[in-house]
Amino acid sequence: EDWRPGSFDYDGQHFENIPIMYDIVKDLVVIYYQGRSGLIQLQSERVSRFSYIDHHFVRIEQNKALGTTVPTGFYDFLYDGKTKVVARWTKQRQEQIESNRVNVYFLPKTFFYIQKEGEVHLITSKKSALALFGEHKKELKKHLREKRIKFRKNREEALVTIAKHYDQLVHP
């Protein structure tokens, strides 16, 4: 809701300290430009990456021929090690009719993915996350318990912790 300074790569050029907003409903980057009318909606296809409020987003294009099965859009890189953890933040518009009035609200939904050895996997549960790490599953589960991280309460922190610890075990 507020303009915050951010940076982005647009058509191969890098821009720093530009007031931006990220519209997660439409998956768009909007910048504030004083020289013209004020607001400029950037063409998503031309934005390769942007940083905004300590989040680093990269545009990923779906390309089933190359093995990229995730939907096209901006993904927040939560952990960028050998094993990567990314999130796709969305909000879906919902309408509800009550007393001859249309109430509009936006339902947040987050999709988490782990990229391991070049393959991207959708994570829907703690079980699906740990299943990716086969022989290290028990060690990772134990590490989460030691850190007192509950998967259901904080999926983001749990997935980042799992990926970091896995990288330390396998790629010291």
mmCIF file of C-alpha atoms in Angstrom:
data_model
loop_
_atom_site.group_PDB
_atom_site.id
_atom_site.type_symbol
_atom_site.label_atom_id
_atom_site.label_comp_id
_atom_site.label_asym_id
_atom_site.label_seq_id
_atom_site.Cartn_x
_atom_site.Cartn_y
_atom_site.Cartn_z
ATOM 1 C CA GLU A 1 0.000 0.000 0.000
ATOM 2 C CA ASP A 2 3.013 2.290 0.338
ATOM 3 C CA TRP A 3 5.611 3.204 -2.220
ATOM 4 C CA ARG A 4 8.931 1.732 -1.213
ATOM 5 C CA PRO A 5 12.320 2.151 -2.867
ATOM 6 C CA GLY A 6 13.253 -0.872 -4.905
ATOM 7 C CA SER A 7 15.391 -2.018 -7.773
ATOM 8 C CA PHE A 8 14.566 -3.912 -10.939
ATOM 9 C CA ASP A 9 16.002 -5.152 -14.223
ATOM 10 C CA TYR A 10 13.926 -4.051 -17.205
ATOM 11 C CA ASP A 11 14.906 -4.932 -20.768
ATOM 12 C CA GLY A 12 18.460 -5.647 -19.650
ATOM 13 C CA GLN A 13 18.881 -2.329 -17.803
ATOM 14 C CA HIS A 14 19.194 -2.105 -14.030
ATOM 15 C CA PHE A 15 17.337 0.597 -12.069
ATOM 16 C CA GLU A 16 17.993 1.405 -8.386
ATOM 17 C CA ASN A 17 16.111 3.349 -5.711
ATOM 18 C CA ILE A 18 12.880 3.714 -7.693
ATOM 19 C CA PRO A 19 9.590 3.924 -5.745
ATOM 20 C CA ILE A 20 7.728 0.703 -6.594
ATOM 21 C CA MET A 21 4.764 -1.427 -5.582
ATOM 22 C CA TYR A 22 4.098 -5.069 -6.327
ATOM 23 C CA ASP A 23 0.497 -5.983 -7.168
ATOM 24 C CA ILE A 24 0.236 -9.648 -6.159
ATOM 25 C CA VAL A 25 -3.329 -9.922 -7.457
ATOM 26 C CA LYS A 26 -2.285 -9.118 -11.038
ATOM 27 C CA ASP A 27 1.393 -10.126 -10.615
ATOM 28 C CA LEU A 28 2.586 -6.697 -11.788
ATOM 29 C CA VAL A 29 5.324 -4.257 -10.845
ATOM 30 C CA VAL A 30 4.217 -0.624 -10.741
ATOM 31 C CA ILE A 31 6.644 2.288 -10.456
ATOM 32 C CA TYR A 32 6.141 5.907 -9.497
ATOM 33 C CA TYR A 33 7.629 8.271 -12.051
ATOM 34 C CA GLN A 34 7.434 12.007 -11.345
ATOM 35 C CA GLY A 35 8.124 13.082 -14.928
ATOM 36 C CA ARG A 36 4.838 11.829 -16.371
ATOM 37 C CA SER A 37 1.422 11.029 -15.007
ATOM 38 C CA GLY A 38 2.911 9.318 -11.975
ATOM 39 C CA LEU A 39 2.167 5.609 -12.244
ATOM 40 C CA ILE A 40 3.725 3.281 -14.771
ATOM 41 C CA GLN A 41 2.791 -0.380 -14.951
ATOM 42 C CA LEU A 42 5.837 -2.293 -16.169
ATOM 43 C CA GLN A 43 5.345 -5.036 -18.754
ATOM 44 C CA SER A 44 5.971 -8.211 -16.777
ATOM 45 C CA GLU A 45 7.631 -9.992 -19.708
ATOM 46 C CA ARG A 46 10.350 -7.336 -19.717
ATOM 47 C CA VAL A 47 11.048 -7.432 -15.956
ATOM 48 C CA SER A 48 13.573 -10.189 -15.243
ATOM 49 C CA ARG A 49 13.946 -9.487 -11.518
ATOM 50 C CA PHE A 50 13.141 -6.944 -8.842
ATOM 51 C CA SER A 51 13.838 -6.341 -5.161
ATOM 52 C CA TYR A 52 11.253 -4.829 -2.872
ATOM 53 C CA ILE A 53 11.043 -4.653 0.950
ATOM 54 C CA ASP A 54 13.878 -7.179 1.519
ATOM 55 C CA HIS A 55 12.375 -9.670 -0.947
ATOM 56 C CA HIS A 56 14.108 -10.725 -4.147
ATOM 57 C CA PHE A 57 11.782 -11.723 -6.975
ATOM 58 C CA VAL A 58 12.743 -13.418 -10.228
ATOM 59 C CA ARG A 59 10.433 -13.949 -13.188
ATOM 60 C CA ILE A 60 10.194 -17.592 -14.167
ATOM 61 C CA GLU A 61 8.648 -18.539 -17.496
ATOM 62 C CA GLN A 62 6.809 -21.839 -17.811
ATOM 63 C CA ASN A 63 8.538 -23.968 -20.435
ATOM 64 C CA LYS A 64 7.548 -27.613 -20.293
ATOM 65 C CA ALA A 65 10.026 -28.478 -23.069
ATOM 66 C CA LEU A 66 12.874 -27.353 -20.781
ATOM 67 C CA GLY A 67 11.287 -28.954 -17.710
ATOM 68 C CA THR A 68 9.949 -25.754 -16.130
ATOM 69 C CA THR A 69 6.446 -26.716 -15.056
ATOM 70 C CA VAL A 70 5.749 -23.905 -12.586
ATOM 71 C CA PRO A 71 3.290 -21.240 -13.781
ATOM 72 C CA THR A 72 4.800 -18.099 -15.321
ATOM 73 C CA GLY A 73 5.190 -15.264 -12.825
ATOM 74 C CA PHE A 74 7.334 -13.629 -10.163
ATOM 75 C CA TYR A 75 8.816 -15.888 -7.498
ATOM 76 C CA ASP A 76 10.325 -14.764 -4.210
ATOM 77 C CA PHE A 77 13.704 -16.454 -3.628
ATOM 78 C CA LEU A 78 13.635 -17.235 0.094
ATOM 79 C CA TYR A 79 16.861 -19.244 0.040
ATOM 80 C CA ASP A 80 19.276 -19.263 -2.879
ATOM 81 C CA GLY A 81 21.841 -21.950 -2.108
ATOM 82 C CA LYS A 82 22.549 -25.213 -3.941
ATOM 83 C CA THR A 83 19.020 -26.169 -2.963
ATOM 84 C CA LYS A 84 16.626 -23.279 -3.571
ATOM 85 C CA VAL A 85 13.392 -22.366 -1.803
ATOM 86 C CA VAL A 86 10.992 -20.097 -3.671
ATOM 87 C CA ALA A 87 7.505 -18.813 -2.956
ATOM 88 C CA ARG A 88 4.746 -17.557 -5.202
ATOM 89 C CA TRP A 89 2.545 -15.059 -3.352
ATOM 90 C CA THR A 90 -0.937 -14.569 -4.805
ATOM 91 C CA LYS A 91 -4.289 -13.113 -3.852
ATOM 92 C CA GLN A 92 -7.474 -14.204 -5.546
ATOM 93 C CA ARG A 93 -10.439 -11.890 -5.859
ATOM 94 C CA GLN A 94 -13.585 -13.291 -4.261
ATOM 95 C CA GLU A 95 -17.056 -11.800 -4.416
ATOM 96 C CA GLN A 96 -19.906 -12.518 -2.055
ATOM 97 C CA ILE A 97 -23.444 -11.143 -2.310
ATOM 98 C CA GLU A 98 -25.059 -10.158 0.988
ATOM 99 C CA SER A 99 -28.192 -8.008 1.371
ATOM 100 C CA ASN A 100 -28.137 -6.895 -2.289
ATOM 101 C CA ARG A 101 -24.512 -5.780 -1.941
ATOM 102 C CA VAL A 102 -21.432 -7.252 -3.515
ATOM 103 C CA ASN A 103 -18.635 -7.622 -0.998
ATOM 104 C CA VAL A 104 -15.209 -8.027 -2.544
ATOM 105 C CA TYR A 105 -12.325 -9.530 -0.632
ATOM 106 C CA PHE A 106 -8.959 -10.970 -1.585
ATOM 107 C CA LEU A 107 -7.954 -14.415 -0.441
ATOM 108 C CA PRO A 108 -4.179 -14.826 0.047
ATOM 109 C CA LYS A 109 -2.583 -18.032 -1.177
ATOM 110 C CA THR A 110 1.076 -19.000 -1.102
ATOM 111 C CA PHE A 111 2.743 -21.741 -3.099
ATOM 112 C CA PHE A 112 6.147 -22.991 -1.964
ATOM 113 C CA TYR A 113 8.639 -24.782 -4.187
ATOM 114 C CA ILE A 114 11.994 -26.443 -3.610
ATOM 115 C CA GLN A 115 14.463 -26.698 -6.465
ATOM 116 C CA LYS A 116 16.789 -29.620 -5.900
ATOM 117 C CA GLU A 117 19.293 -30.825 -8.504
ATOM 118 C CA GLY A 118 17.634 -28.732 -11.207
ATOM 119 C CA GLU A 119 14.106 -30.053 -10.638
ATOM 120 C CA VAL A 120 11.384 -27.861 -9.123
ATOM 121 C CA HIS A 121 8.960 -29.512 -6.689
ATOM 122 C CA LEU A 122 5.713 -28.062 -5.318
ATOM 123 C CA ILE A 123 5.642 -28.449 -1.533
ATOM 124 C CA THR A 124 2.209 -29.051 -0.052
ATOM 125 C CA SER A 125 3.142 -30.547 3.320
ATOM 126 C CA LYS A 126 5.992 -31.340 5.670
ATOM 127 C CA LYS A 127 5.897 -34.914 4.386
ATOM 128 C CA SER A 128 6.293 -33.827 0.748
ATOM 129 C CA ALA A 129 9.196 -31.545 1.700
ATOM 130 C CA LEU A 130 11.092 -34.199 3.642
ATOM 131 C CA ALA A 131 10.421 -36.873 0.992
ATOM 132 C CA LEU A 132 12.651 -34.917 -1.431
ATOM 133 C CA PHE A 133 15.682 -35.522 0.755
ATOM 134 C CA GLY A 134 15.483 -39.329 0.990
ATOM 135 C CA GLU A 135 18.395 -40.588 3.074
ATOM 136 C CA HIS A 136 18.668 -37.300 5.038
ATOM 137 C CA LYS A 137 14.980 -37.185 5.959
ATOM 138 C CA LYS A 138 15.498 -38.253 9.604
ATOM 139 C CA GLU A 139 18.358 -35.789 10.166
ATOM 140 C CA LEU A 140 16.323 -32.904 8.743
ATOM 141 C CA LYS A 141 13.273 -33.816 10.819
ATOM 142 C CA LYS A 142 15.465 -33.930 13.938
ATOM 143 C CA HIS A 143 17.021 -30.552 13.046
ATOM 144 C CA LEU A 144 13.543 -28.947 12.806
ATOM 145 C CA ARG A 145 12.662 -30.360 16.240
ATOM 146 C CA GLU A 146 15.922 -29.044 17.746
ATOM 147 C CA LYS A 147 15.234 -25.576 16.314
ATOM 148 C CA ARG A 148 11.619 -25.811 17.562
ATOM 149 C CA ILE A 149 10.214 -24.891 14.174
ATOM 150 C CA LYS A 150 6.654 -26.023 13.513
ATOM 151 C CA PHE A 151 5.973 -26.602 9.830
ATOM 152 C CA ARG A 152 2.265 -25.770 10.066
ATOM 153 C CA LYS A 153 2.879 -22.485 11.863
ATOM 154 C CA ASN A 154 5.776 -21.238 9.747
ATOM 155 C CA ARG A 155 6.223 -23.054 6.447
ATOM 156 C CA GLU A 156 8.619 -20.456 5.091
ATOM 157 C CA GLU A 157 11.082 -20.723 7.986
ATOM 158 C CA ALA A 158 10.785 -24.520 8.072
ATOM 159 C CA LEU A 159 11.546 -24.917 4.351
ATOM 160 C CA VAL A 160 14.484 -22.513 4.462
ATOM 161 C CA THR A 161 15.872 -24.327 7.527
ATOM 162 C CA ILE A 162 15.507 -27.717 5.813
ATOM 163 C CA ALA A 163 17.222 -26.510 2.623
ATOM 164 C CA LYS A 164 20.086 -24.793 4.481
ATOM 165 C CA HIS A 165 20.734 -27.816 6.685
ATOM 166 C CA TYR A 166 20.573 -30.176 3.688
ATOM 167 C CA ASP A 167 23.110 -28.015 1.837
ATOM 168 C CA GLN A 168 25.414 -28.128 4.879
ATOM 169 C CA LEU A 169 25.114 -31.929 5.037
ATOM 170 C CA VAL A 170 25.618 -32.616 1.337
ATOM 171 C CA HIS A 171 27.665 -29.607 0.136
ATOM 172 C CA PRO A 172 29.893 -28.627 3.124
#
